[in-house]
Backbone as a chain_set.jsonl record, in Angstrom:
{"seq": "XXXXXXXXXXXXXXXXXXXXXXXXXXXXXXXXXXXXXXXXXXXXXXXXXXXXXXXXXXXXXXXXXXXXXXXXXXXXXXXXXXXXXXXXXXXXXXXXXXXXXXXXXXXXXXXXXXXXXXXXXXXXXXXXXXXXXXXXXXXXXXXXXXXXXXXXXXXXXXXXXXX", "coords": {"N": [[-22.403, -60.162, -17.551], [-22.573, -60.007, -14.144], [-22.572, -61.706, -11.161], [-23.793, -61.749, -7.597], [-22.663, -63.428, -4.57], [-24.253, -66.144, -3.755], [-26.024, -66.093, -4.405], [-29.049, -65.763, -7.663], [-29.36, -64.237, -9.039], [-28.82, -62.136, -11.995], [-26.536, -58.96, -11.802], [-26.92, -55.725, -13.166], [-24.882, -54.146, -15.272], [-23.55, -50.834, -15.058], [-24.571, -48.081, -17.178], [-23.189, -47.464, -20.063], [-23.219, -45.131, -20.93], [-24.024, -43.084, -18.705], [-21.447, -43.326, -17.332], [-19.902, -41.779, -19.393], [-21.166, -39.374, -19.703], [-20.318, -38.618, -17.213], [-17.718, -37.88, -16.958], [-17.645, -35.054, -18.231], [-18.529, -33.343, -16.806], [-16.836, -34.023, -14.762], [-14.887, -33.325, -15.962], [-14.684, -30.277, -16.414], [-15.446, -29.083, -13.716], [-12.791, -29.683, -13.165], [-11.138, -28.131, -15.262], [-12.605, -25.617, -13.962], [-11.248, -25.203, -11.715], [-8.555, -25.35, -12.478], [-8.306, -22.728, -13.48], [-9.186, -21.143, -12.081], [-6.831, -21.024, -10.286], [-4.827, -20.302, -11.426], [-5.774, -17.607, -12.364], [-5.716, -17.034, -9.238], [-2.723, -17.065, -8.915], [-1.575, -15.015, -10.609], [-2.323, -13.311, -9.198], [-1.51, -13.34, -6.841], [1.697, -12.745, -7.519], [1.287, -10.558, -8.853], [1.211, -8.829, -6.487], [3.845, -9.328, -5.598], [5.488, -8.42, -6.968], [5.121, -6.147, -7.225], [5.368, -4.563, -4.83], [8.449, -5.136, -4.79], [8.937, -2.885, -6.905], [7.892, -1.172, -5.516], [9.972, -1.2, -3.643], [12.323, -0.953, -4.71], [11.94, 1.774, -5.83], [11.91, 2.791, -3.321], [14.916, 2.582, -2.356], [16.382, 3.906, -4.241], [15.202, 6.651, -3.866], [16.297, 7.085, -1.466], [19.207, 6.452, -1.837], [19.259, 8.718, -3.693], [18.829, 10.943, -2.119], [20.466, 10.783, 0.227], [22.296, 11.702, -1.499], [21.944, 13.935, -1.996], [20.416, 14.843, -4.147], [18.252, 16.145, -4.431], [15.915, 16.232, -5.931], [15.46, 14.062, -7.958], [15.303, 12.12, -5.941], [12.472, 13.446, -4.764], [11.42, 12.819, -7.331], [11.615, 9.777, -7.436], [9.746, 8.936, -5.296], [7.813, 10.48, -5.452], [6.741, 8.743, -7.93], [6.52, 5.834, -6.225], [4.836, 6.524, -4.613], [2.242, 7.15, -6.299], [1.741, 4.134, -7.425], [1.055, 3.46, -4.57], [-0.84, 5.176, -3.298], [-2.202, 4.747, -1.069], [-0.321, 4.358, 1.452], [1.314, 5.172, 4.246], [3.652, 6.357, 4.87], [5.405, 6.734, 2.46], [4.172, 9.358, 1.546], [5.104, 10.994, 3.746], [8.179, 10.603, 3.741], [8.109, 11.84, 1.173], [8.036, 14.304, 2.302], [10.352, 15.084, 3.984], [11.766, 14.722, 1.971], [11.917, 17.167, 0.154], [11.248, 18.876, 2.547], [14.176, 19.213, 3.66], [15.079, 20.251, 1.18], [14.074, 22.469, 0.73], [15.233, 23.763, 3.312], [17.737, 24.355, 2.676], [17.631, 25.803, 0.152], [16.885, 27.653, 1.033], [13.959, 28.208, 0.428], [10.924, 29.692, 0.246], [8.22, 28.395, -1.152], [9.326, 25.269, -1.616], [9.135, 24.628, 0.818], [6.281, 25.055, 1.823], [5.324, 22.78, -0.173], [6.289, 20.471, 0.647], [5.447, 20.847, 3.522], [2.507, 19.947, 2.853], [3.099, 17.358, 1.348], [3.586, 16.59, 4.052], [0.534, 16.793, 5.302], [-0.672, 15.123, 3.495], [0.197, 13.079, 4.918], [-0.319, 12.802, 7.457], [-2.969, 12.694, 6.913], [-3.579, 9.977, 6.182], [-2.281, 8.686, 8.147], [-3.071, 9.584, 11.013], [-1.826, 9.771, 13.908], [0.925, 10.109, 13.368], [3.707, 11.451, 14.848], [5.678, 12.081, 13.6], [4.913, 13.771, 11.654], [3.495, 15.963, 12.537], [5.172, 17.103, 14.22], [7.359, 18.065, 12.037], [5.676, 20.178, 10.407], [5.115, 21.607, 12.331], [7.605, 22.533, 12.818], [7.811, 23.732, 10.171], [5.97, 25.394, 10.045], [6.08, 26.562, 12.04], [9.031, 28.096, 10.624], [8.613, 29.597, 8.654], [6.978, 31.587, 9.491], [4.538, 31.477, 10.234], [2.189, 31.866, 12.226], [-0.726, 31.377, 12.991], [-1.075, 29.059, 11.563], [0.373, 27.158, 12.764], [-0.58, 27.705, 15.619], [-3.371, 26.255, 14.977], [-2.168, 23.704, 13.668], [-1.053, 22.591, 16.207], [-3.487, 22.591, 17.755], [-4.848, 20.355, 16.304], [-2.913, 18.471, 16.53], [-3.689, 18.627, 19.541], [-5.882, 17.553, 19.816], [-5.878, 14.907, 18.553], [-3.543, 13.56, 20.188], [-4.768, 13.141, 22.793], [-3.897, 12.856, 25.169], [-1.726, 14.653, 25.802], [-2.654, 17.258, 26.694]], "CA": [[-23.239, -60.126, -16.074], [-21.862, -60.257, -12.674], [-23.82, -61.954, -10.499], [-24.112, -61.534, -6.155], [-22.157, -64.609, -4.195], [-25.243, -66.97, -2.918], [-27.595, -65.314, -5.671], [-28.823, -66.501, -8.892], [-29.844, -63.326, -10.092], [-27.536, -60.773, -12.122], [-26.337, -57.256, -11.556], [-26.853, -54.938, -14.22], [-23.575, -53.309, -15.178], [-23.777, -49.531, -15.297], [-24.936, -47.533, -18.449], [-21.407, -46.595, -20.925], [-23.676, -43.31, -21.423], [-23.966, -43.126, -17.703], [-19.641, -43.052, -16.959], [-19.33, -40.864, -20.346], [-21.644, -38.284, -19.111], [-19.9, -37.757, -15.486], [-16.859, -37.326, -17.049], [-17.446, -33.843, -19.127], [-18.87, -32.759, -15.592], [-15.459, -33.421, -14.195], [-13.585, -31.578, -17.259], [-15.477, -29.005, -16.692], [-14.776, -28.589, -12.938], [-11.15, -29.284, -12.862], [-10.473, -26.879, -15.992], [-12.417, -24.185, -13.836], [-10.314, -25.015, -10.759], [-7.001, -24.729, -12.956], [-8.271, -21.293, -14.447], [-9.236, -19.951, -10.193], [-5.515, -21.367, -9.26], [-3.824, -19.471, -12.053], [-5.836, -16.31, -11.516], [-4.775, -16.516, -7.721], [-1.44, -17.29, -8.967], [-1.348, -14.158, -11.401], [-2.9, -12.145, -8.269], [-0.202, -12.969, -5.872], [2.799, -12.726, -7.955], [1.487, -8.853, -9.509], [1.171, -7.865, -5.564], [4.964, -9.767, -5.09], [6.689, -7.736, -8.096], [4.645, -4.449, -6.92], [6.234, -4.756, -3.684], [9.511, -5.279, -5.407], [8.867, -2.313, -7.282], [8.264, -0.198, -4.576], [11.108, -1.219, -2.559], [13.244, -0.26, -5.696], [11.893, 2.689, -6.053], [12.207, 3.55, -2.221], [15.746, 2.703, -2.629], [16.368, 4.776, -5.128], [15.371, 7.507, -3.647], [17.084, 6.887, -0.472], [20.576, 7.023, -2.054], [19.251, 10.182, -3.922], [18.456, 11.955, -1.104], [21.67, 10.963, 0.985], [23.515, 12.26, -2.309], [21.986, 15.555, -2.123], [19.923, 14.875, -5.32], [16.584, 16.587, -3.872], [14.821, 16.445, -7.651], [15.7, 12.768, -7.949], [14.646, 11.767, -4.31], [11.114, 13.135, -5.209], [10.606, 12.09, -8.509], [11.061, 7.995, -7.046], [8.781, 8.838, -3.788], [6.231, 10.564, -6.351], [6.312, 7.787, -8.453], [6.058, 5.428, -5.4], [3.101, 6.904, -4.238], [1.348, 6.852, -7.768], [2.157, 3.253, -7.262], [0.454, 2.89, -3.899], [-1.548, 6.027, -2.715], [-2.528, 4.252, 0.711], [0.913, 3.844, 2.204], [1.468, 6.944, 4.46], [4.752, 6.405, 4.876], [5.334, 7.514, 1.261], [3.966, 11.264, 1.574], [6.105, 11.777, 4.748], [8.9, 10.69, 3.187], [8.478, 13.193, -0.031], [7.773, 15.714, 3.057], [11.257, 15.006, 4.359], [12.751, 15.66, 1.267], [11.098, 18.213, 0.13], [11.449, 19.979, 3.665], [15.278, 19.571, 3.656], [15.389, 21.136, -0.269], [13.336, 24.106, 1.056], [15.493, 24.606, 3.999], [18.846, 24.283, 1.791], [17.344, 26.752, -0.861], [15.933, 28.814, 1.489], [12.798, 28.303, -1.104], [9.398, 29.238, 0.837], [7.564, 27.032, -1.882], [9.534, 24.276, -1.598], [8.54, 24.135, 2.386], [4.913, 24.806, 1.357], [5.009, 21.941, -0.814], [6.6, 20.196, 1.884], [4.206, 20.559, 4.249], [1.41, 19.432, 2.083], [3.524, 15.913, 1.844], [3.319, 15.86, 5.593], [-0.676, 16.873, 5.539], [-1.134, 13.851, 3.094], [0.968, 11.79, 5.125], [-1.268, 13.02, 8.676], [-4.553, 12.109, 6.584], [-3.175, 8.6, 6.081], [-2.115, 8.425, 9.554], [-2.914, 11.186, 12.047], [-1.181, 9.538, 14.543], [2.37, 10.516, 12.805], [4.183, 12.224, 15.582], [6.636, 12.865, 13.009], [5.124, 14.663, 10.127], [3.153, 17.152, 13.55], [7.236, 17.798, 14.434], [7.72, 18.616, 10.956], [4.428, 20.303, 10.193], [5.409, 22.622, 13.392], [9.037, 23.296, 12.22], [7.546, 24.571, 8.668], [4.777, 26.543, 10.161], [7.244, 28.091, 12.768], [10.258, 28.652, 10.299], [7.875, 30.399, 7.587], [6.216, 32.659, 10.593], [2.771, 31.751, 10.113], [1.521, 31.43, 13.723], [-1.953, 30.861, 12.738], [-1.023, 28.075, 11.099], [1.593, 26.488, 13.715], [-1.65, 27.487, 16.451], [-4.379, 25.119, 14.601], [-1.42, 22.417, 13.57], [-1.45, 22.796, 17.481], [-4.803, 22.015, 18.119], [-5.059, 19.336, 15.759], [-2.714, 17.678, 17.523], [-4.027, 18.145, 20.747], [-7.485, 16.209, 19.579], [-5.39, 13.722, 18.144], [-3.395, 13.234, 21.119], [-5.662, 14.123, 23.832], [-3.189, 13.108, 26.655], [-0.901, 15.656, 25.861], [-3.203, 18.127, 27.131]], "C": [[-22.693, -60.411, -14.971], [-23.331, -60.826, -12.0], [-23.63, -61.753, -8.474], [-23.643, -62.957, -5.708], [-23.633, -64.68, -3.785], [-26.808, -66.682, -3.712], [-27.411, -65.544, -6.652], [-29.351, -65.06, -9.901], [-28.586, -62.057, -10.301], [-27.281, -59.451, -11.881], [-26.522, -56.803, -12.625], [-25.569, -54.136, -14.159], [-24.317, -51.637, -15.401], [-23.534, -49.224, -16.513], [-23.346, -47.235, -18.678], [-21.874, -45.223, -20.547], [-23.531, -42.996, -19.698], [-22.599, -42.361, -17.485], [-19.692, -41.872, -17.982], [-20.095, -39.658, -19.767], [-21.404, -37.728, -17.809], [-18.856, -37.583, -15.792], [-16.543, -35.98, -17.653], [-17.42, -32.885, -17.931], [-17.579, -32.319, -15.068], [-14.64, -32.654, -14.528], [-14.044, -30.352, -16.882], [-15.545, -28.197, -14.964], [-13.459, -28.492, -12.485], [-10.907, -28.006, -13.787], [-11.211, -25.572, -15.108], [-11.836, -23.988, -12.564], [-9.236, -24.911, -11.012], [-7.489, -23.382, -13.15], [-8.268, -20.298, -12.539], [-7.673, -20.467, -9.882], [-4.873, -20.298, -10.521], [-4.557, -18.3, -11.766], [-5.315, -15.801, -10.07], [-3.667, -16.589, -7.633], [-0.827, -15.889, -9.411], [-1.716, -13.17, -10.32], [-1.809, -11.967, -7.565], [1.434, -12.705, -6.691], [2.751, -10.808, -8.515], [1.573, -8.41, -8.005], [2.973, -8.262, -5.169], [5.717, -8.228, -5.948], [6.281, -5.944, -7.952], [5.345, -4.24, -6.032], [7.67, -4.252, -4.063], [10.032, -3.966, -5.825], [8.923, -0.87, -6.647], [9.644, -0.137, -3.747], [12.477, -0.76, -3.684], [13.184, 0.722, -5.566], [12.276, 3.517, -4.77], [14.05, 3.59, -2.102], [16.719, 3.514, -3.383], [16.455, 6.004, -4.872], [16.086, 7.636, -2.163], [18.483, 7.203, -0.928], [20.607, 7.982, -2.917], [19.103, 11.728, -2.762], [19.861, 11.987, -0.2], [22.869, 11.363, -0.309], [23.258, 13.426, -2.692], [20.873, 15.549, -3.5], [18.374, 14.6, -4.621], [15.447, 15.968, -5.37], [14.591, 14.455, -8.057], [14.639, 11.785, -6.794], [13.343, 11.397, -4.761], [10.644, 12.56, -6.426], [10.292, 10.591, -7.949], [10.09, 7.933, -6.334], [8.525, 9.475, -4.766], [5.919, 9.232, -7.298], [6.078, 6.423, -7.298], [4.784, 5.454, -4.894], [1.797, 6.804, -5.74], [1.095, 5.337, -7.596], [0.842, 2.255, -6.171], [0.496, 4.114, -2.791], [-1.465, 6.017, -1.162], [-1.49, 4.422, 1.801], [1.634, 5.47, 2.841], [2.786, 7.455, 4.547], [5.773, 7.087, 3.435], [5.617, 9.233, 1.404], [4.598, 11.588, 2.9], [7.92, 11.597, 4.536], [9.742, 11.532, 2.387], [8.414, 14.048, 1.111], [8.942, 15.988, 3.349], [12.319, 15.888, 3.03], [12.723, 16.941, 0.839], [11.349, 19.81, 1.083], [13.478, 19.9, 3.692], [15.696, 20.008, 2.333], [15.181, 22.85, 0.196], [14.217, 24.59, 2.099], [17.156, 24.709, 3.375], [18.952, 25.622, 1.127], [16.869, 27.923, -0.251], [14.564, 29.613, 0.264], [11.615, 27.91, -0.237], [8.44, 28.115, 0.551], [7.842, 25.638, -1.539], [8.995, 23.934, -0.147], [7.165, 24.263, 2.423], [4.914, 23.051, 0.929], [5.429, 20.57, 0.116], [5.709, 19.326, 3.053], [2.976, 19.968, 3.65], [1.604, 17.909, 1.824], [2.708, 15.578, 3.192], [1.55, 15.857, 5.914], [-1.228, 15.644, 5.016], [-0.666, 12.929, 4.36], [-0.306, 11.477, 6.806], [-2.795, 12.609, 7.986], [-4.548, 10.457, 6.077], [-3.283, 7.989, 7.177], [-2.192, 9.454, 10.534], [-2.498, 10.621, 13.092], [0.469, 9.428, 14.589], [3.613, 11.253, 14.083], [5.735, 13.047, 14.89], [6.383, 14.162, 12.075], [4.141, 16.259, 11.239], [4.539, 17.998, 13.615], [7.227, 18.869, 13.101], [7.015, 19.259, 10.561], [5.033, 21.786, 11.106], [6.634, 23.287, 12.657], [9.113, 24.123, 11.145], [6.958, 25.778, 9.247], [5.778, 27.585, 11.037], [8.223, 29.201, 11.834], [9.781, 30.091, 9.115], [7.049, 31.406, 8.105], [4.923, 32.431, 10.7], [2.252, 30.524, 11.441], [0.234, 30.449, 13.687], [-2.338, 29.383, 12.302], [-0.577, 26.733, 12.249], [-0.092, 26.407, 14.779], [-2.925, 26.264, 16.434], [-3.968, 24.173, 14.376], [-1.189, 22.156, 15.273], [-2.731, 21.836, 18.202], [-5.564, 20.956, 17.787], [-4.617, 17.961, 16.271], [-3.081, 16.955, 18.922], [-5.388, 17.194, 20.923], [-7.334, 14.982, 19.315], [-5.091, 12.872, 19.332], [-3.721, 13.642, 22.131], [-5.08, 14.126, 25.218], [-2.326, 13.566, 26.967], [-1.355, 16.925, 26.355], [-2.715, 19.209, 28.315]], "O": [[-22.191, -61.533, -15.04], [-24.523, -60.573, -12.176], [-22.467, -61.359, -8.548], [-24.146, -63.853, -6.386], [-24.27, -63.665, -3.504], [-28.006, -66.944, -3.6], [-26.275, -65.661, -7.11], [-29.61, -64.988, -11.102], [-27.869, -61.415, -9.534], [-28.327, -58.816, -11.746], [-26.232, -57.66, -13.459], [-25.224, -53.537, -13.14], [-25.446, -51.43, -15.844], [-22.603, -49.742, -17.13], [-22.512, -46.898, -17.838], [-21.189, -44.357, -20.003], [-22.428, -42.465, -19.565], [-22.511, -41.134, -17.449], [-19.507, -40.791, -17.422], [-19.32, -38.842, -19.269], [-21.962, -36.752, -17.308], [-18.367, -36.893, -14.897], [-15.364, -35.629, -17.676], [-16.666, -31.915, -17.848], [-17.136, -31.185, -14.89], [-13.945, -31.777, -14.015], [-13.441, -29.357, -17.286], [-15.667, -26.975, -14.879], [-12.98, -27.649, -11.727], [-10.538, -26.949, -13.274], [-10.691, -24.475, -15.312], [-11.795, -22.84, -12.122], [-8.514, -24.437, -10.135], [-6.555, -22.679, -12.766], [-7.655, -19.335, -12.078], [-7.398, -20.036, -8.762], [-4.364, -19.301, -10.007], [-4.076, -17.718, -10.794], [-4.768, -14.745, -9.755], [-3.154, -16.304, -6.551], [0.192, -15.48, -8.856], [-1.355, -12.024, -10.59], [-1.161, -10.923, -7.496], [2.311, -12.415, -5.877], [3.701, -10.027, -8.566], [2.139, -7.316, -8.017], [3.475, -7.443, -4.4], [6.308, -7.279, -5.432], [6.854, -4.936, -8.366], [6.286, -3.527, -6.381], [8.057, -3.134, -3.723], [11.154, -3.61, -5.465], [9.565, 0.134, -6.955], [10.2, 0.877, -3.327], [13.51, -0.255, -3.244], [14.227, 1.212, -5.133], [12.808, 4.623, -4.86], [14.52, 4.671, -1.749], [17.864, 3.684, -2.964], [17.38, 6.681, -5.319], [16.416, 8.806, -1.97], [18.998, 8.21, -0.443], [21.732, 8.395, -3.198], [19.252, 12.95, -2.784], [20.353, 13.08, 0.083], [24.083, 11.326, -0.109], [23.947, 14.057, -3.493], [20.553, 16.71, -3.759], [17.683, 13.609, -4.383], [14.371, 15.37, -5.385], [13.538, 13.896, -8.365], [13.641, 11.076, -6.92], [12.876, 10.296, -5.05], [9.606, 11.905, -6.524], [9.149, 10.133, -7.923], [9.35, 6.963, -6.5], [9.299, 8.971, -5.58], [4.774, 8.782, -7.303], [5.09, 5.82, -7.719], [3.914, 4.589, -4.796], [0.656, 6.343, -5.77], [-0.126, 5.178, -7.627], [0.154, 1.262, -6.406], [1.276, 4.242, -1.847], [-0.968, 6.79, -0.343], [-1.831, 4.613, 2.968], [2.171, 6.419, 2.271], [3.106, 8.631, 4.373], [6.734, 7.839, 3.596], [6.597, 9.978, 1.388], [4.549, 12.8, 3.107], [8.751, 12.325, 5.079], [10.918, 11.895, 2.427], [9.058, 15.021, 0.719], [9.165, 17.18, 3.144], [13.063, 16.868, 2.995], [13.558, 17.765, 1.213], [11.512, 20.992, 0.783], [13.93, 21.042, 3.771], [16.913, 20.187, 2.3], [15.816, 23.896, 0.058], [14.255, 25.82, 2.134], [17.759, 25.509, 4.091], [19.869, 26.426, 1.294], [16.521, 28.96, -0.815], [14.341, 30.678, -0.31], [11.216, 26.785, 0.065], [7.968, 27.266, 1.307], [6.949, 24.854, -1.22], [8.39, 22.868, -0.032], [6.67, 23.444, 3.196], [4.516, 22.204, 1.729], [4.612, 19.649, 0.127], [5.43, 18.166, 3.356], [2.424, 19.295, 4.52], [0.65, 17.146, 1.976], [1.768, 14.823, 3.441], [1.156, 15.004, 6.709], [-2.066, 15.018, 5.665], [-1.409, 11.993, 4.653], [-0.879, 10.437, 7.134], [-3.685, 12.215, 8.739], [-5.557, 9.901, 5.643], [-4.032, 7.04, 7.41], [-1.204, 10.149, 10.773], [-3.143, 11.326, 13.868], [1.145, 8.889, 15.465], [4.639, 11.501, 13.449], [6.474, 13.951, 15.281], [7.107, 15.12, 11.801], [4.136, 17.396, 10.766], [4.838, 19.12, 13.207], [7.123, 20.095, 13.135], [7.61, 19.426, 9.496], [5.32, 22.838, 10.534], [6.608, 24.354, 12.044], [9.975, 24.979, 10.949], [7.33, 26.929, 9.02], [6.113, 28.758, 10.875], [8.326, 30.42, 11.975], [10.378, 31.138, 8.867], [6.403, 32.109, 7.328], [4.193, 33.232, 11.283], [2.068, 29.316, 11.589], [0.103, 29.299, 14.108], [-3.359, 28.729, 12.516], [-1.153, 25.659, 12.419], [-0.743, 25.362, 14.782], [-3.336, 25.595, 17.382], [-4.738, 23.237, 14.593], [-1.194, 20.931, 15.396], [-2.782, 20.811, 18.882], [-6.539, 20.525, 18.402], [-5.225, 16.904, 16.436], [-2.992, 15.811, 19.368], [-5.757, 16.429, 21.814], [-8.114, 14.067, 19.579], [-5.752, 11.894, 19.681], [-3.073, 14.574, 22.608], [-5.387, 14.866, 26.153], [-1.805, 13.34, 28.06], [-0.483, 17.784, 26.481], [-3.469, 20.115, 28.671]]}, "num_chains": 1, "name": "protein.A"}
């Protein structure tokens, strides 16, 4: 037992049971914090590796596109779109690949597949001026005057200053 200076009454020592009871609670809290930290690290690394995979697919698609391998570029961009469907740049690039292939082979169906990709890009970002220009080019080339007029009206609604 300990004594306070100047006093004769002894102080009671903390009970050993109280100290031991505090340790499991502290261990539980530390274990929970460690698990939370591991989950956060796993989430961040998952995002990091997903971005790396997308960058590789993008680089592979551009390499194939520049080499004239439209099928390879389309395959890589389709895989990238499945990984990140909310990225408006991917359907736009896919549209570019399909449009180039369609004009080179004079394939009307390929041009409409390109138009679908560009429309997808516009669904994700209505302010994509490049997608409007590409769609106008495609619709004019295939002789779809009504589709061209509808597209230009939609463009005017989005870009009100263009009136």
